[in-house]
């Protein structure tokens, strides 16, 4: 009964939030609107990270790679269509004489879109299957996922002739005949991103309340017990890791369509860890928290770094520390805790999260 | 032949620096289960200490004394990094014990803030440290095999540090306490060891080692606020590859990564070499998920 009421409240809050964002074009400047569109794309990554970190307890510091792979897949298509029937400019500069074989499928927009989802999932499957099968977990997995970032970024920077090197891919003109610079296209992509976010929020909310979601939470709270009961955690962990990588790839597609550039700097160690921070600030183990975190953190980043560029890294660092020490459940988790207990002031201040309880 | 020897020597010299960086991480990770992402910033602190001491020598000391600045800066780097490490442990790390993932995020925040502080003090561009006269040149082993004194000195310095750490860990009361806490914290506490003090000391000690490593790195190239980030992931790979809890594992991990890195970079290219090394490590961990050397235990989460 209570749970049903809570989920109704949640539905109303999600509805109001998404509705407000849908009205944003009415009162935001074009520049701010394109920023918001980008942040919405980030929110999709945040949901993905929340699924594996908040719900399954696996901290991946490599989601920048999946985001980047998705973005590069789409960017390769955009690059090919913006200079039809000739080599992309950076290839001729680097002395590559003919189009490499792995660029060929990207002539088709559909293939590029599908690959943007499939390539991150395949990479995630390979890394996830082997590490989870060998029961590498916790901090060890986090380090391995960082190694993945280093590998990928080094490759992308080093193979300049095939990937555009440090500069990445940019200078796109059109997508499916739409002019990427025009205001109407930008508005279209904004609403497209919002629609995708809505769908992802609904699907992932269904996922985490389902039986599968319960098993994921059980893996987070006591993996060995899950194993003893007779489930194979590897299957579930690999599944959710791949799903999360696919979401990051999807976010990459939407990002590159709006931003018009992707470079290795956007998929490195620093962005990968920042993505985790979005979830931590918004509130892990809540889908709404992931979305809110991505929007709030990035809005704060833009505001602060415009006003005090030198102070932003210190602010960001302080946020990491404050969230971990004082708000382990993030904004949404803390608010909902007080909301639930506001008539019962004598309860202990916080219920320990699983990680605290284990320590 | 001499080219091969030179490559081997370079690999060895890279290994020794990695080892010095990773040893502190291995202690904190093994002892307290804290993933200190700010460890790289202690490298930076050590390197900037070398720069500072050099500046002071150039300004206030006679030119004849300049040769000694590096020895002084090693001491300064050790003391300052030790002090800042202690401060960090008391102010932040002790709240994060047993929460490796949270500690990773919080210390990453510390790392960002420290980098920005360094940027504000010393400026964003890299600064160069001039090596003292007696470290210039090299040892002519044969006509075409010259081993630079700088690298020889670093290898010697690291060997000395490792010897001191070994003596401390395995032949002193303090080291015995440290190992006891590392292997079974509760039991050690029951036997009257102040685990709080051991934690703080070990963390500060590990940080001081990173400071020394930073000092050594200042001999090899320019110093910038982000110098630590270049090494932090490599150092963590050393720890993971070596396994947790034994010094010998870290030594083996550092040697493996350093030599393989140099060899593969030499036979392929700089970027492919790095990619191959990391891929090999991931592949190796499939075979031995807990690293090369581990302490056996029956614990289950």
XYZ file of C-alpha atoms in Angstrom:
660
model
C 0.000 0.000 0.000
C 2.713 2.379 1.069
C 4.934 1.257 -1.773
C 2.136 1.863 -4.266
C 1.612 5.378 -2.906
C 5.312 6.068 -3.049
C 5.604 4.950 -6.622
C 2.635 7.172 -7.496
C 4.390 10.150 -5.874
C 7.525 9.240 -7.777
C 5.583 9.110 -11.034
C 4.136 12.558 -10.389
C 7.576 14.002 -9.587
C 9.131 12.467 -12.703
C 6.215 13.778 -14.771
C 6.556 17.320 -13.440
C 10.338 17.287 -13.902
C 10.267 16.030 -17.473
C 7.349 18.359 -18.280
C 9.324 21.370 -17.029
C 12.292 20.344 -19.180
C 9.946 19.971 -22.162
C 8.895 23.605 -21.677
C 12.510 24.769 -21.439
C 12.725 26.074 -25.031
C 10.180 28.731 -24.042
C 12.402 30.433 -21.490
C 16.001 29.403 -22.288
C 18.320 31.046 -24.787
C 19.498 28.917 -27.708
C 22.914 28.492 -26.132
C 21.469 27.350 -22.788
C 19.037 25.053 -24.565
C 21.818 23.249 -26.407
C 23.646 22.865 -23.098
C 20.533 21.363 -21.529
C 20.214 18.983 -24.462
C 23.795 17.813 -23.869
C 23.149 17.375 -20.155
C 20.118 15.248 -20.986
C 22.390 13.012 -23.050
C 24.672 12.797 -20.012
C 21.658 11.810 -17.909
C 21.356 8.644 -19.995
C 24.933 7.672 -19.089
C 24.164 8.472 -15.459
C 21.208 6.082 -15.495
C 23.462 3.420 -16.984
C 26.086 3.946 -14.282
C 23.386 3.939 -11.625
C 22.166 0.563 -12.868
C 25.541 -1.092 -12.388
C 26.897 0.968 -9.504
C 23.867 1.950 -7.480
C 21.891 -1.219 -8.000
C 24.533 -3.882 -8.639
C 27.456 -2.470 -6.675
C 30.028 -2.541 -9.493
C 31.947 0.704 -9.810
C 32.993 1.173 -13.428
C 35.442 3.976 -14.078
C 35.430 3.230 -17.781
C 32.132 4.568 -18.997
C 33.867 7.359 -20.853
C 35.040 4.679 -23.283
C 31.543 3.409 -24.011
C 30.272 6.941 -24.379
C 33.182 7.721 -26.692
C 32.743 4.582 -28.793
C 29.081 5.403 -29.350
C 29.883 9.001 -30.163
C 32.699 8.035 -32.541
C 30.436 5.596 -34.408
C 27.927 8.360 -35.075
C 30.657 10.911 -35.765
C 32.223 8.634 -38.386
C 28.914 8.572 -40.235
C 28.550 12.348 -39.979
C 32.118 12.797 -41.203
C 31.509 10.585 -44.236
C 28.287 12.362 -45.182
C 29.774 15.823 -44.767
C 32.485 15.073 -47.348
C 30.781 12.674 -49.764
C 32.870 10.656 -52.227
C 36.195 11.706 -50.776
C 38.454 10.878 -47.875
C 37.885 12.670 -44.557
C 40.348 15.586 -44.357
C 42.462 14.270 -41.470
C 43.102 11.001 -43.332
C 44.669 12.710 -46.278
C 46.782 14.830 -43.886
C 48.057 11.694 -42.158
C 48.884 9.965 -45.413
C 46.074 7.400 -45.472
C 45.270 6.896 -49.154
C 42.027 4.896 -49.128
C 39.137 4.524 -46.728
C 39.967 1.873 -44.079
C 37.676 -1.171 -44.142
C 36.120 -0.451 -40.757
C 34.954 2.948 -41.937
C 32.952 1.478 -44.823
C 29.813 0.379 -42.879
C 29.423 3.909 -41.546
C 28.168 5.163 -44.918
C 24.762 3.995 -43.724
C 23.140 5.985 -40.923
C 21.251 2.975 -39.611
C 24.414 0.858 -39.466
C 26.232 3.671 -37.669
C 23.450 3.944 -35.108
C 23.318 0.199 -34.504
C 27.101 -0.045 -34.249
C 27.065 2.832 -31.751
C 25.032 0.578 -29.486
C 26.642 -2.750 -30.358
C 30.333 -1.816 -30.248
C 30.256 -0.569 -26.611
C 28.217 -3.607 -25.623
C 30.681 -5.999 -27.256
C 33.640 -4.329 -25.530
C 31.760 -4.411 -22.232
C 30.880 -8.045 -22.779
C 34.483 -9.054 -23.367
C 35.839 -7.178 -20.352
C 32.852 -8.017 -18.147
C 32.573 -11.698 -18.980
C 36.193 -12.476 -18.266
C 36.596 -10.353 -15.150
C 33.267 -11.340 -13.570
C 33.804 -15.016 -14.375
C 37.115 -14.907 -12.550
C 35.437 -13.124 -9.636
C 37.490 -9.978 -9.979
C 35.413 -7.409 -8.180
C 35.304 -4.277 -6.124
C 38.257 -1.979 -6.434
C 40.088 -4.461 -8.690
C 37.385 -4.178 -11.301
C 37.480 -0.395 -11.048
C 41.207 -0.402 -11.764
C 40.752 -2.721 -14.731
C 38.069 -0.463 -16.146
C 40.534 2.413 -15.840
C 43.080 0.366 -17.740
C 40.460 0.024 -20.481
C 40.216 3.818 -20.616
C 43.979 4.195 -20.932
C 44.132 1.549 -23.655
C 41.338 3.117 -25.671
C 42.472 6.706 -25.341
C 46.067 5.802 -26.204
C 44.867 3.923 -29.276
C 42.603 6.735 -30.435
C 45.302 9.355 -29.974
C 48.004 7.199 -31.534
C 46.161 6.029 -34.637
C 45.700 9.516 -36.007
C 45.134 8.418 -39.573
C 42.111 6.328 -38.628
C 40.568 8.272 -35.743
C 41.590 11.892 -36.134
C 44.020 11.701 -33.202
C 43.844 14.275 -30.428
C 41.603 16.581 -32.444
C 38.913 13.947 -32.760
C 36.164 14.182 -35.340
C 34.427 17.456 -36.086
C 33.157 19.701 -38.927
C 29.897 17.912 -39.601
C 27.273 19.502 -41.819
C 24.198 17.328 -42.075
C 22.468 14.233 -40.778
C 19.798 12.458 -42.853
C 19.430 15.623 -44.882
C 18.905 17.845 -41.826
C 21.187 20.849 -41.491
C 22.980 20.358 -38.172
C 23.565 24.075 -37.705
C 19.967 25.196 -38.061
C 17.924 26.097 -34.995
C 15.006 23.841 -35.893
C 17.280 20.779 -36.126
C 18.732 21.627 -32.737
C 15.245 21.866 -31.259
C 14.378 18.547 -32.871
C 17.417 16.843 -31.325
C 16.608 18.404 -27.966
C 13.156 16.845 -27.957
C 14.544 13.612 -29.356
C 17.005 13.437 -26.451
C 14.252 14.251 -23.956
C 12.096 11.496 -25.424
C 14.947 8.997 -25.198
C 15.612 10.025 -21.588
C 11.934 9.510 -20.753
C 11.917 6.068 -22.327
C 15.163 5.094 -20.588
C 13.805 6.318 -17.230
C 10.626 4.270 -17.650
C 12.418 1.134 -18.823
C 15.084 1.243 -16.138
C 12.487 1.928 -13.415
C 10.632 -1.162 -14.590
C 13.890 -3.093 -14.656
C 14.949 -2.269 -11.108
C 11.543 -3.081 -9.623
C 11.374 -6.368 -11.482
C 12.629 -9.740 -10.319
C 15.830 -9.143 -12.241
C 16.302 -5.885 -10.348
C 15.915 -7.724 -7.062
C 18.635 -10.173 -8.033
C 20.925 -7.282 -8.975
C 20.372 -5.659 -5.587
C 21.013 -9.018 -3.948
C 24.315 -9.306 -5.804
C 25.249 -5.868 -4.507
C 24.429 -6.783 -0.925
C 25.853 -10.292 -0.771
C 27.143 -11.842 -3.934
C 28.208 -15.108 -2.356
C 24.790 -15.673 -0.834
C 23.217 -15.186 -4.252
C 25.628 -17.760 -5.585
C 24.807 -20.196 -2.785
C 21.086 -19.890 -3.460
C 21.787 -21.132 -6.945
C 21.886 -18.089 -9.185
C 24.892 -17.434 -11.364
C 25.829 -13.799 -10.638
C 28.126 -13.688 -13.684
C 25.188 -13.775 -16.116
C 23.394 -10.957 -14.354
C 26.487 -8.823 -13.907
C 27.522 -9.216 -17.550
C 23.981 -8.413 -18.678
C 23.684 -5.234 -16.659
C 27.219 -4.136 -17.565
C 26.462 -4.549 -21.280
C 23.127 -2.759 -20.922
C 24.855 0.076 -19.138
C 27.538 0.301 -21.838
C 24.817 0.352 -24.504
C 23.129 3.265 -22.726
C 26.437 5.127 -22.650
C 26.810 4.486 -26.390
C 23.301 5.808 -26.997
C 24.185 8.908 -25.000
C 27.271 9.305 -27.168
C 25.126 9.328 -30.324
C 22.810 11.998 -28.944
C 25.775 13.991 -27.655
C 27.627 14.097 -30.940
C 24.493 15.057 -32.872
C 24.081 18.103 -30.641
C 27.673 19.036 -29.884
C 29.187 18.322 -33.291
C 32.543 17.121 -31.963
C 34.017 14.118 -30.207
C 37.648 13.779 -29.160
C 39.672 11.439 -26.920
C 39.673 14.126 -24.207
C 35.942 13.528 -23.725
C 36.390 9.827 -23.018
C 39.489 9.865 -20.793
C 40.004 9.094 -17.115
C 38.785 12.470 -15.859
C 35.410 12.481 -17.688
C 34.913 8.815 -16.786
C 35.261 9.541 -13.078
C 33.160 12.692 -13.357
C 30.328 10.568 -14.747
C 30.380 8.539 -11.542
C 30.202 11.753 -9.542
C 26.954 12.740 -11.255
C 25.357 9.609 -9.895
C 26.921 10.023 -6.467
C 25.663 13.593 -6.151
C 22.182 12.898 -7.434
C 21.783 9.770 -5.355
C 22.753 6.243 -6.223
C 20.095 3.536 -6.262
C 17.475 5.970 -7.501
C 16.843 6.487 -11.206
C 15.592 10.020 -10.650
C 18.740 10.752 -8.674
C 20.951 9.797 -11.599
C 19.077 12.145 -13.955
C 18.997 14.962 -11.417
C 22.677 14.466 -10.623
C 23.743 14.705 -14.253
C 21.686 17.870 -14.766
C 22.611 19.609 -11.496
C 26.336 18.797 -11.557
C 26.778 19.885 -15.141
C 24.737 23.034 -14.610
C 26.902 23.839 -11.594
C 30.022 23.099 -13.600
C 28.977 25.490 -16.354
C 27.950 28.237 -13.954
C 31.032 28.030 -11.770
C 33.584 27.557 -14.500
C 32.170 30.548 -16.355
C 32.503 32.735 -13.271
C 35.602 31.313 -11.553
C 37.489 29.020 -13.943
C 40.402 28.488 -11.545
C 38.178 27.546 -8.636
C 36.124 24.959 -10.452
C 38.511 21.986 -9.932
C 38.647 22.730 -6.204
C 34.857 22.992 -6.050
C 34.560 19.699 -7.908
C 37.060 18.054 -5.599
C 35.235 19.372 -2.546
C 31.955 18.003 -3.914
C 33.482 14.527 -4.191
C 34.589 14.670 -0.561
C 31.365 16.175 0.802
C 29.169 13.697 -1.021
C 31.181 10.682 0.093
C 31.484 11.806 3.710
C 28.221 13.574 4.437
C 25.724 12.668 1.730
C 26.462 9.043 0.846
C 22.942 8.715 -0.510
C 23.114 11.821 -2.660
C 20.520 14.573 -3.006
C 17.542 12.363 -3.765
C 18.402 9.695 -1.217
C 18.849 12.260 1.554
C 15.700 14.205 0.665
C 13.549 11.109 0.432
C 14.920 9.897 3.759
C 13.872 13.114 5.502
C 10.609 13.157 3.592
C 9.768 9.672 4.834
C 10.744 10.422 8.431
C 9.678 14.039 8.821
C 6.989 13.258 11.344
C 9.204 10.928 13.358
C 12.076 13.161 14.442
C 13.595 10.752 16.945
C 14.823 8.183 14.423
C 18.599 7.855 13.982
C 19.937 10.326 11.463
C 20.711 7.870 8.739
C 20.315 4.242 7.884
C 23.722 2.835 6.920
C 24.104 1.970 3.265
C 25.151 -1.556 2.452
C 28.776 -0.680 2.081
C 28.885 0.949 5.483
C 27.032 -1.937 7.027
C 29.555 -4.373 5.629
C 32.493 -2.428 6.976
C 73.777 -6.514 -28.152
C 74.545 -3.220 -26.446
C 71.234 -1.849 -27.728
C 69.450 -4.725 -26.059
C 71.331 -4.066 -22.826
C 70.429 -0.386 -22.992
C 66.752 -1.244 -23.462
C 66.923 -3.624 -20.544
C 68.553 -0.900 -18.467
C 65.855 1.612 -19.422
C 63.167 -0.900 -18.541
C 64.852 -1.487 -15.232
C 65.015 2.218 -14.490
C 61.298 2.661 -15.307
C 60.546 -0.333 -13.090
C 62.397 1.182 -10.171
C 60.399 4.421 -10.291
C 57.123 2.533 -10.677
C 58.116 0.429 -7.694
C 58.756 3.441 -5.501
C 55.372 4.894 -6.436
C 53.493 1.638 -6.092
C 54.961 0.656 -2.748
C 52.974 3.330 -0.926
C 49.806 2.316 -2.755
C 50.425 -1.332 -1.937
C 50.729 -0.459 1.741
C 47.570 1.662 1.907
C 45.550 -0.666 -0.302
C 46.685 -3.806 1.475
C 46.627 -2.391 4.969
C 43.561 -0.228 5.028
C 41.720 -1.178 1.855
C 41.851 2.442 0.776
C 42.317 3.298 -2.875
C 44.244 6.515 -2.736
C 43.799 8.285 -6.062
C 45.571 11.316 -4.579
C 48.775 9.273 -4.382
C 49.933 10.765 -7.664
C 49.776 14.212 -6.106
C 52.426 13.194 -3.579
C 54.669 12.559 -6.564
C 53.842 16.081 -7.649
C 54.594 17.435 -4.170
C 57.959 15.688 -4.146
C 58.817 16.988 -7.590
C 57.883 20.568 -6.715
C 59.943 20.296 -3.539
C 62.976 19.513 -5.698
C 62.137 22.602 -7.751
C 61.682 24.782 -4.668
C 64.902 23.676 -2.988
C 66.746 24.297 -6.226
C 65.331 27.816 -6.472
C 66.342 28.518 -2.874
C 69.870 27.212 -3.489
C 70.244 29.350 -6.580
C 69.150 32.451 -4.695
C 70.693 32.148 -1.263
C 73.554 29.650 -1.412
C 76.988 29.974 -2.992
C 77.282 28.382 -6.397
C 79.728 25.804 -5.101
C 77.032 24.344 -2.824
C 74.557 23.914 -5.669
C 75.583 20.317 -6.249
C 74.173 19.371 -2.877
C 70.681 20.706 -3.437
C 69.325 17.390 -4.669
C 70.284 15.486 -1.555
C 68.618 18.178 0.574
C 65.512 18.131 -1.621
C 65.183 14.366 -1.123
C 64.986 14.964 2.609
C 62.610 17.907 2.228
C 60.355 15.918 -0.122
C 60.259 13.040 2.346
C 59.370 15.236 5.310
C 56.777 17.386 3.517
C 55.073 14.445 1.797
C 55.073 12.564 5.112
C 53.472 15.532 6.889
C 50.825 16.121 4.228
C 50.126 12.386 4.097
C 49.620 12.324 7.855
C 47.326 15.331 7.669
C 45.274 13.745 4.898
C 44.931 10.516 6.841
C 43.751 12.278 9.973
C 41.427 14.667 8.152
C 39.852 12.349 5.608
C 41.149 8.832 5.021
C 40.297 7.468 8.469
C 36.610 8.025 7.764
C 36.830 5.828 4.699
C 38.254 2.587 6.034
C 36.658 -0.498 4.577
C 34.929 1.463 1.820
C 37.378 1.165 -1.078
C 35.033 2.537 -3.726
C 34.045 5.555 -1.645
C 37.659 6.196 -0.753
C 38.485 6.158 -4.448
C 35.968 8.933 -5.158
C 36.880 11.085 -2.186
C 40.622 10.894 -2.813
C 40.028 11.669 -6.478
C 38.441 14.866 -5.206
C 41.526 15.563 -3.097
C 43.674 14.946 -6.138
C 41.730 17.474 -8.246
C 41.955 20.086 -5.507
C 45.698 19.571 -4.907
C 46.408 19.848 -8.634
C 44.559 23.138 -8.763
C 46.439 24.413 -5.700
C 49.739 23.555 -7.404
C 48.534 25.308 -10.540
C 47.751 28.424 -8.542
C 51.117 28.446 -6.767
C 53.533 27.372 -9.503
C 51.510 28.191 -12.637
C 50.031 25.851 -15.195
C 53.089 25.468 -17.476
C 55.711 22.854 -16.663
C 58.860 23.944 -14.850
C 62.271 22.385 -15.361
C 64.663 21.236 -12.676
C 68.358 21.373 -13.468
C 70.159 18.236 -12.398
C 73.290 18.755 -10.301
C 76.638 18.612 -12.060
C 77.697 15.261 -10.613
C 74.710 13.521 -12.192
C 75.454 14.725 -15.724
C 77.044 12.373 -18.196
C 77.121 8.617 -18.092
C 79.072 5.494 -17.409
C 80.814 4.189 -20.521
C 80.503 0.441 -20.177
C 81.622 -0.224 -23.739
C 82.154 2.140 -26.643
C 78.494 2.307 -27.616
C 76.801 1.471 -24.308
C 76.475 4.538 -22.097
C 74.381 4.319 -18.945
C 73.321 7.791 -17.753
C 74.358 8.591 -14.172
C 70.908 10.011 -13.458
C 69.205 6.713 -14.086
C 71.894 4.781 -12.252
C 71.438 7.113 -9.295
C 67.655 6.583 -9.357
C 68.066 2.810 -9.430
C 70.467 3.031 -6.503
C 68.123 5.333 -4.592
C 65.176 2.993 -5.116
C 67.253 -0.022 -4.106
C 68.178 1.785 -0.899
C 64.529 2.692 -0.216
C 63.378 -0.865 -0.806
C 66.109 -2.165 1.484
C 65.003 0.247 4.232
C 61.353 -0.718 3.754
C 62.286 -4.396 3.839
C 64.291 -4.001 7.019
C 61.486 -2.002 8.584
C 58.703 -4.407 7.593
C 60.434 -7.683 8.377
C 63.024 -6.849 11.021
C 61.471 -4.286 13.325
C 58.694 -4.198 15.863
C 56.877 -1.453 14.001
C 56.951 -3.449 10.779
C 55.694 -6.533 12.515
C 52.749 -4.537 13.832
C 52.075 -3.205 10.363
C 52.024 -6.678 8.845
C 49.832 -7.962 11.652
C 47.244 -5.258 10.977
C 47.448 -5.983 7.269
C 46.750 -9.685 7.710
C 44.098 -9.605 10.398
C 43.024 -6.261 11.698
C 40.644 -7.458 14.406
C 43.083 -9.960 15.822
C 45.867 -7.398 15.831
C 43.640 -4.950 17.684
C 42.781 -7.657 20.211
C 46.469 -8.141 20.877
C 46.821 -4.510 21.826
C 48.147 -2.946 18.642
C 46.896 0.578 18.105
C 45.576 0.083 14.598
C 44.755 3.789 14.359
C 48.377 4.749 14.825
C 49.644 2.022 12.500
C 47.229 3.217 9.817
C 48.295 6.836 10.099
C 51.999 5.977 10.118
C 51.729 3.643 7.151
C 49.714 6.083 5.106
C 52.161 8.906 5.782
C 55.095 6.604 5.048
C 53.620 5.511 1.720
C 53.010 9.142 0.798
C 56.593 10.027 1.690
C 57.840 7.287 -0.656
C 55.795 8.855 -3.453
C 57.405 12.166 -2.558
C 60.861 10.627 -3.025
C 59.723 9.159 -6.343
C 58.607 12.626 -7.422
C 62.010 14.006 -6.506
C 63.642 11.310 -8.628
C 61.309 12.036 -11.541
C 62.347 15.691 -11.511
C 65.763 14.514 -12.745
C 64.255 12.963 -15.851
C 61.968 15.647 -17.200
C 59.925 18.787 -16.607
C 57.423 19.010 -13.756
C 53.780 20.026 -14.023
C 50.660 19.972 -11.869
C 49.403 16.810 -13.600
C 52.637 14.807 -13.317
C 50.962 12.431 -10.873
C 48.126 11.421 -13.159
C 50.612 10.011 -15.689
C 51.773 7.465 -13.174
C 48.786 6.732 -10.967
C 47.047 4.171 -13.175
C 50.351 2.441 -13.952
C 51.111 2.289 -10.248
C 47.724 0.763 -9.510
C 48.355 -1.813 -12.224
C 51.621 -2.696 -10.479
C 49.745 -3.252 -7.224
C 47.002 -5.303 -8.847
C 49.478 -7.369 -10.854
C 51.732 -7.944 -7.871
C 48.998 -8.955 -5.498
C 48.312 -7.459 -2.144
C 50.039 -7.928 1.150
C 53.601 -8.863 0.267
C 56.459 -6.612 -0.702
C 57.894 -9.150 -3.133
C 54.708 -9.125 -5.219
C 54.942 -5.377 -5.735
C 58.608 -5.672 -6.703
C 57.777 -8.400 -9.233
C 54.822 -6.427 -10.593
C 56.914 -3.291 -11.086
C 59.735 -5.223 -12.756
C 57.301 -6.996 -15.060
C 55.472 -3.862 -16.141
C 58.584 -1.726 -16.491
C 60.560 -4.215 -18.567
C 57.602 -5.308 -20.714
C 56.610 -1.697 -21.287
C 60.050 -0.700 -22.502
C 60.505 -3.845 -24.574
C 57.102 -3.590 -26.265
C 57.441 0.134 -26.876
C 60.793 -0.561 -28.485
C 59.551 -3.378 -30.742
C 56.228 -1.741 -31.728
C 55.509 1.920 -31.065
C 55.001 4.031 -27.956
C 51.218 3.876 -28.131
C 50.905 0.237 -29.137
C 53.403 -0.757 -26.458
C 51.268 0.707 -23.702
C 48.135 -0.876 -25.129
C 49.839 -4.275 -25.317
C 51.132 -4.060 -21.736
C 47.713 -3.260 -20.324
C 46.073 -5.956 -22.416
C 48.646 -8.472 -21.181
C 47.938 -7.472 -17.568
C 44.198 -7.940 -18.025
C 44.863 -11.310 -19.662
C 47.209 -12.319 -16.862
C 44.640 -11.469 -14.210
C 42.263 -13.915 -15.858
C 44.729 -16.606 -14.962
C 45.634 -15.330 -11.492
C 42.836 -12.991 -10.394
C 44.508 -12.074 -7.119
C 47.851 -11.151 -8.657
C 51.268 -12.764 -8.501
C 51.710 -13.074 -4.758
C 48.926 -13.161 -2.201
C 48.475 -14.005 1.411
C 46.267 -17.059 1.638
C 43.185 -16.629 3.732
C 39.872 -18.318 4.169
C 37.897 -15.121 4.340
C 34.710 -14.827 2.348
C 33.002 -11.477 2.093
